[in-house]
Amino acid sequence: MKTKNSLMIIGVILLLIIAYFLAIQKTIDLAQSYENLLNNKRNTEEYAIRKVQLEARKDSLQAILGGFKSSSVYLQNKLLVKLDEYSRANKVKIIAIEEPFKFEINEVVVNYFRFTLEGDYASMAKTLHQIETGSNFGEIVSLQFKKEKDKRKKYEYLQAQAILKTSL
């Protein structure tokens, strides 16, 4: 009897172990998997909402910035700041900056900025090179040097008239 009872107890224990591996463990794994899927779903929904908010914000900021960047006044002010910075470093005078010419070709806006510098040749060339390469404004499409004379002071000086082309 003792052996029958002990075999029965061993059989029940084996049955519980088999049941655990066949049913209970899979149920626990599926419950954890379900919880992970629910968390992923919540995160995805939050990301989708956040993405829509960020895209709306991006559109509004682009509309604001687009108004500034597309205007030639914005570009002219930016050019003036850079030109002032480079001319101070190279000891060149800014004589004039004229109103830009604005053309639209195949939906591309092209601005031409005309400005005049005064100083020695090397300093003006260095300033113009910095404007063209260091500031991403565009390219200098025209450059004219003139030797001027102030008759009252009997003073000669060099001026450079440049036209800078930028396209948006």
Coordinates of C-alpha atoms in Angstrom, one line a residue:
M1 CA 0.0 0.0 0.0
K2 CA 2.8 2.3 0.8
T3 CA 4.3 1.7 -2.5
K4 CA 1.0 2.3 -4.2
N5 CA 0.4 5.5 -2.4
S6 CA 4.0 6.7 -3.0
L7 CA 3.6 5.8 -6.7
M8 CA 0.3 7.7 -6.8
I9 CA 2.0 10.7 -5.1
I10 CA 4.9 10.5 -7.6
G11 CA 2.4 10.2 -10.4
V12 CA 0.5 13.3 -9.2
I13 CA 3.7 15.3 -8.9
L14 CA 4.8 14.2 -12.4
L15 CA 1.3 15.1 -13.7
L16 CA 1.6 18.6 -12.1
I17 CA 5.1 19.1 -13.6
I18 CA 3.9 18.0 -17.1
A19 CA 0.8 20.2 -16.7
Y20 CA 3.0 23.1 -15.7
F21 CA 5.3 22.7 -18.8
L22 CA 2.4 22.1 -21.2
A23 CA -0.2 24.6 -20.0
I24 CA 0.7 26.9 -17.2
Q25 CA 4.2 28.0 -18.5
K26 CA 2.7 28.8 -21.9
T27 CA -0.1 30.8 -20.3
I28 CA 2.4 32.8 -18.3
D29 CA 4.5 33.4 -21.4
L30 CA 1.4 34.5 -23.4
A31 CA 0.3 36.8 -20.6
Q32 CA 3.8 38.5 -20.6
S33 CA 3.7 38.7 -24.3
Y34 CA 0.2 40.2 -24.2
E35 CA 1.4 42.8 -21.6
N36 CA 4.4 43.7 -23.9
L37 CA 2.1 44.1 -26.9
L38 CA -0.2 46.4 -24.9
N39 CA 2.8 48.5 -23.9
N40 CA 4.0 48.7 -27.5
K41 CA 0.5 49.7 -28.6
R42 CA 0.4 52.5 -26.0
N43 CA 3.8 53.7 -27.0
T44 CA 2.9 53.6 -30.7
E45 CA -0.2 55.6 -30.1
E46 CA 1.8 58.2 -28.1
Y47 CA 4.4 58.4 -30.8
A48 CA 1.7 58.9 -33.4
I49 CA 0.2 61.7 -31.4
R50 CA 3.6 63.3 -30.8
K51 CA 4.5 62.9 -34.5
V52 CA 1.3 64.8 -35.5
Q53 CA 2.0 67.5 -33.0
L54 CA 5.6 67.9 -34.1
E55 CA 4.7 68.0 -37.8
A56 CA 2.1 70.7 -37.1
R57 CA 4.8 72.6 -35.2
K58 CA 7.3 72.1 -38.0
D59 CA 4.8 73.4 -40.5
S60 CA 4.0 76.5 -38.5
L61 CA 7.7 77.2 -37.9
Q62 CA 8.5 76.7 -41.6
A63 CA 5.8 79.1 -42.5
I64 CA 7.3 81.7 -40.1
L65 CA 10.8 81.1 -41.3
G66 CA 9.8 80.9 -44.9
G67 CA 8.5 84.4 -44.7
F68 CA 11.8 85.7 -43.4
K69 CA 14.2 83.6 -45.5
S70 CA 12.5 84.3 -48.8
S71 CA 12.5 88.0 -48.4
S72 CA 15.4 89.8 -49.9
V73 CA 15.4 92.2 -46.9
Y74 CA 16.3 89.3 -44.6
L75 CA 19.1 88.3 -47.0
Q76 CA 20.3 91.8 -47.4
N77 CA 20.5 92.3 -43.6
K78 CA 22.3 89.0 -43.2
L79 CA 24.7 90.0 -46.0
L80 CA 25.3 93.3 -44.3
V81 CA 26.1 91.7 -41.0
K82 CA 28.6 89.3 -42.6
L83 CA 30.1 92.0 -44.9
D84 CA 30.6 94.2 -41.8
E85 CA 32.2 91.4 -39.9
Y86 CA 34.7 90.6 -42.7
S87 CA 35.4 94.2 -43.6
R88 CA 36.3 95.1 -40.0
A89 CA 38.6 92.1 -39.8
N90 CA 40.3 93.1 -43.1
K91 CA 40.2 96.9 -42.6
V92 CA 38.0 97.6 -45.6
K93 CA 35.3 100.3 -45.8
I94 CA 31.7 99.5 -46.9
I95 CA 30.8 102.4 -49.2
A96 CA 27.3 101.3 -50.4
I97 CA 24.9 98.4 -50.5
E98 CA 22.1 99.0 -53.0
E99 CA 18.7 97.5 -53.2
P100 CA 18.8 93.9 -54.5
F101 CA 17.5 92.9 -57.9
K102 CA 15.1 90.0 -57.6
F103 CA 14.2 87.6 -60.4
E104 CA 12.1 84.4 -60.4
I105 CA 13.1 81.8 -62.9
N106 CA 11.3 78.4 -62.9
E107 CA 10.0 79.0 -59.3
V108 CA 13.6 79.7 -58.1
V109 CA 14.1 83.2 -56.7
V110 CA 17.4 84.7 -57.6
N111 CA 18.7 87.8 -55.8
Y112 CA 21.5 90.0 -57.0
F113 CA 23.1 92.2 -54.3
R114 CA 25.3 95.1 -55.4
F115 CA 27.8 96.6 -53.0
T116 CA 30.9 98.8 -53.0
L117 CA 34.0 98.4 -50.9
E118 CA 37.0 100.7 -50.4
G119 CA 40.5 99.8 -49.4
D120 CA 43.6 98.1 -50.7
Y121 CA 43.4 95.4 -53.3
A122 CA 44.5 92.5 -51.1
S123 CA 42.1 93.3 -48.2
M124 CA 39.2 93.7 -50.6
A125 CA 40.0 90.5 -52.4
K126 CA 40.2 88.7 -49.1
T127 CA 36.9 90.1 -47.9
L128 CA 35.2 89.2 -51.2
H129 CA 36.6 85.7 -51.0
Q130 CA 35.3 85.3 -47.4
I131 CA 31.8 86.5 -48.5
E132 CA 31.8 84.1 -51.4
T133 CA 33.2 81.0 -49.7
G134 CA 32.7 81.5 -45.9
S135 CA 29.1 82.5 -45.6
N136 CA 27.1 80.4 -48.2
F137 CA 25.5 83.4 -49.7
G138 CA 26.2 82.5 -53.3
E139 CA 28.7 83.6 -55.9
I140 CA 30.2 86.9 -57.0
V141 CA 29.1 87.2 -60.6
S142 CA 30.6 90.6 -61.3
L143 CA 33.6 92.5 -59.8
Q144 CA 34.9 95.8 -61.0
F145 CA 37.9 97.7 -59.5
K146 CA 38.2 101.4 -59.9
K147 CA 41.0 103.7 -58.9
E148 CA 39.4 107.0 -57.7
K149 CA 40.9 110.3 -57.0
D150 CA 39.8 112.9 -54.4
K151 CA 40.8 116.1 -56.0
R152 CA 40.4 118.2 -52.9
K153 CA 42.6 116.1 -50.7
K154 CA 44.8 114.8 -53.6
Y155 CA 44.2 111.3 -52.4
E156 CA 43.9 108.2 -54.5
Y157 CA 42.0 105.1 -53.3
L158 CA 40.7 101.9 -54.8
Q159 CA 37.1 100.8 -54.9
A160 CA 35.5 97.5 -55.8
Q161 CA 32.0 97.1 -57.0
A162 CA 30.7 93.6 -56.7
I163 CA 27.4 91.8 -57.5
L164 CA 26.6 88.8 -55.4
K165 CA 24.1 86.2 -56.8
T166 CA 22.0 84.2 -54.3
S167 CA 19.3 81.7 -55.2
L168 CA 16.6 80.3 -53.0

